[in-house]
């Protein structure tokens, strides 16, 4: 399949960075031309693992010029979105599976009311058809290509068909949301995702555990 000529962005996941030299890690990816910095927020409830939260985002959100791309893997996201916005989030993405369906539009409107972009993330077992009603109001749709909660998992190929469906729906309905994919992204799966129509590739270990410049170049193709 031929790849699109559009620019595909890479979003390094801060979860895989070396926190003993966090500012240096952030500065290095920014100097390599990265536009998005991905924050994986986990609460130990919606997902089993616990990561960082509002204090970390607040301490570094204004130390760089990248877009603070915040992925909330937390229960009851409505309670916390404003706190993350106040801490410096430019995009707030919450999980479709983490809230009542009648809350979703309210959460999207709440995020937008602060001048911040709103995204929805879906787990591997959630079908794209379930979030179709919300796509017209979203700025970003995050396809989880692994089960959320832990890094280092293998990419699930079912994610590619989801990206294709979202890309087709976007074209057919003249929409502008971005399609992001997160989980098991390396040079091979990145190429498959680019061919499927993705806009943003989230990668953690592949970037921070390797030569950053070579990894980012490989992901962008």
Short mmCIF file of C-alpha atoms in Angstrom, two decimals, residues 15 32 63 65 80 84 98 115-116 124 162 181 208 220:
data_model
loop_
_atom_site.label_atom_id
_atom_site.label_comp_id
_atom_site.label_asym_id
_atom_site.label_seq_id
_atom_site.Cartn_x
_atom_site.Cartn_y
_atom_site.Cartn_z
CA UNK A 15 6.73 7.56 30.63
CA UNK A 32 15.19 16.92 17.09
CA UNK A 63 9.83 24.45 29.93
CA UNK A 65 7.51 24.66 23.12
CA UNK A 80 -9.78 16.05 36.74
CA UNK A 84 -4.73 19.02 33.91
CA UNK A 98 -13.80 5.38 31.61
CA UNK A 115 -9.62 26.61 24.67
CA UNK A 116 -7.97 23.18 24.77
CA UNK A 124 -8.26 -2.57 21.58
CA UNK A 162 -9.49 0.96 13.10
CA UNK A 181 -1.87 5.47 17.76
CA UNK A 208 14.09 6.82 24.81
CA UNK A 220 8.58 9.23 10.37
#
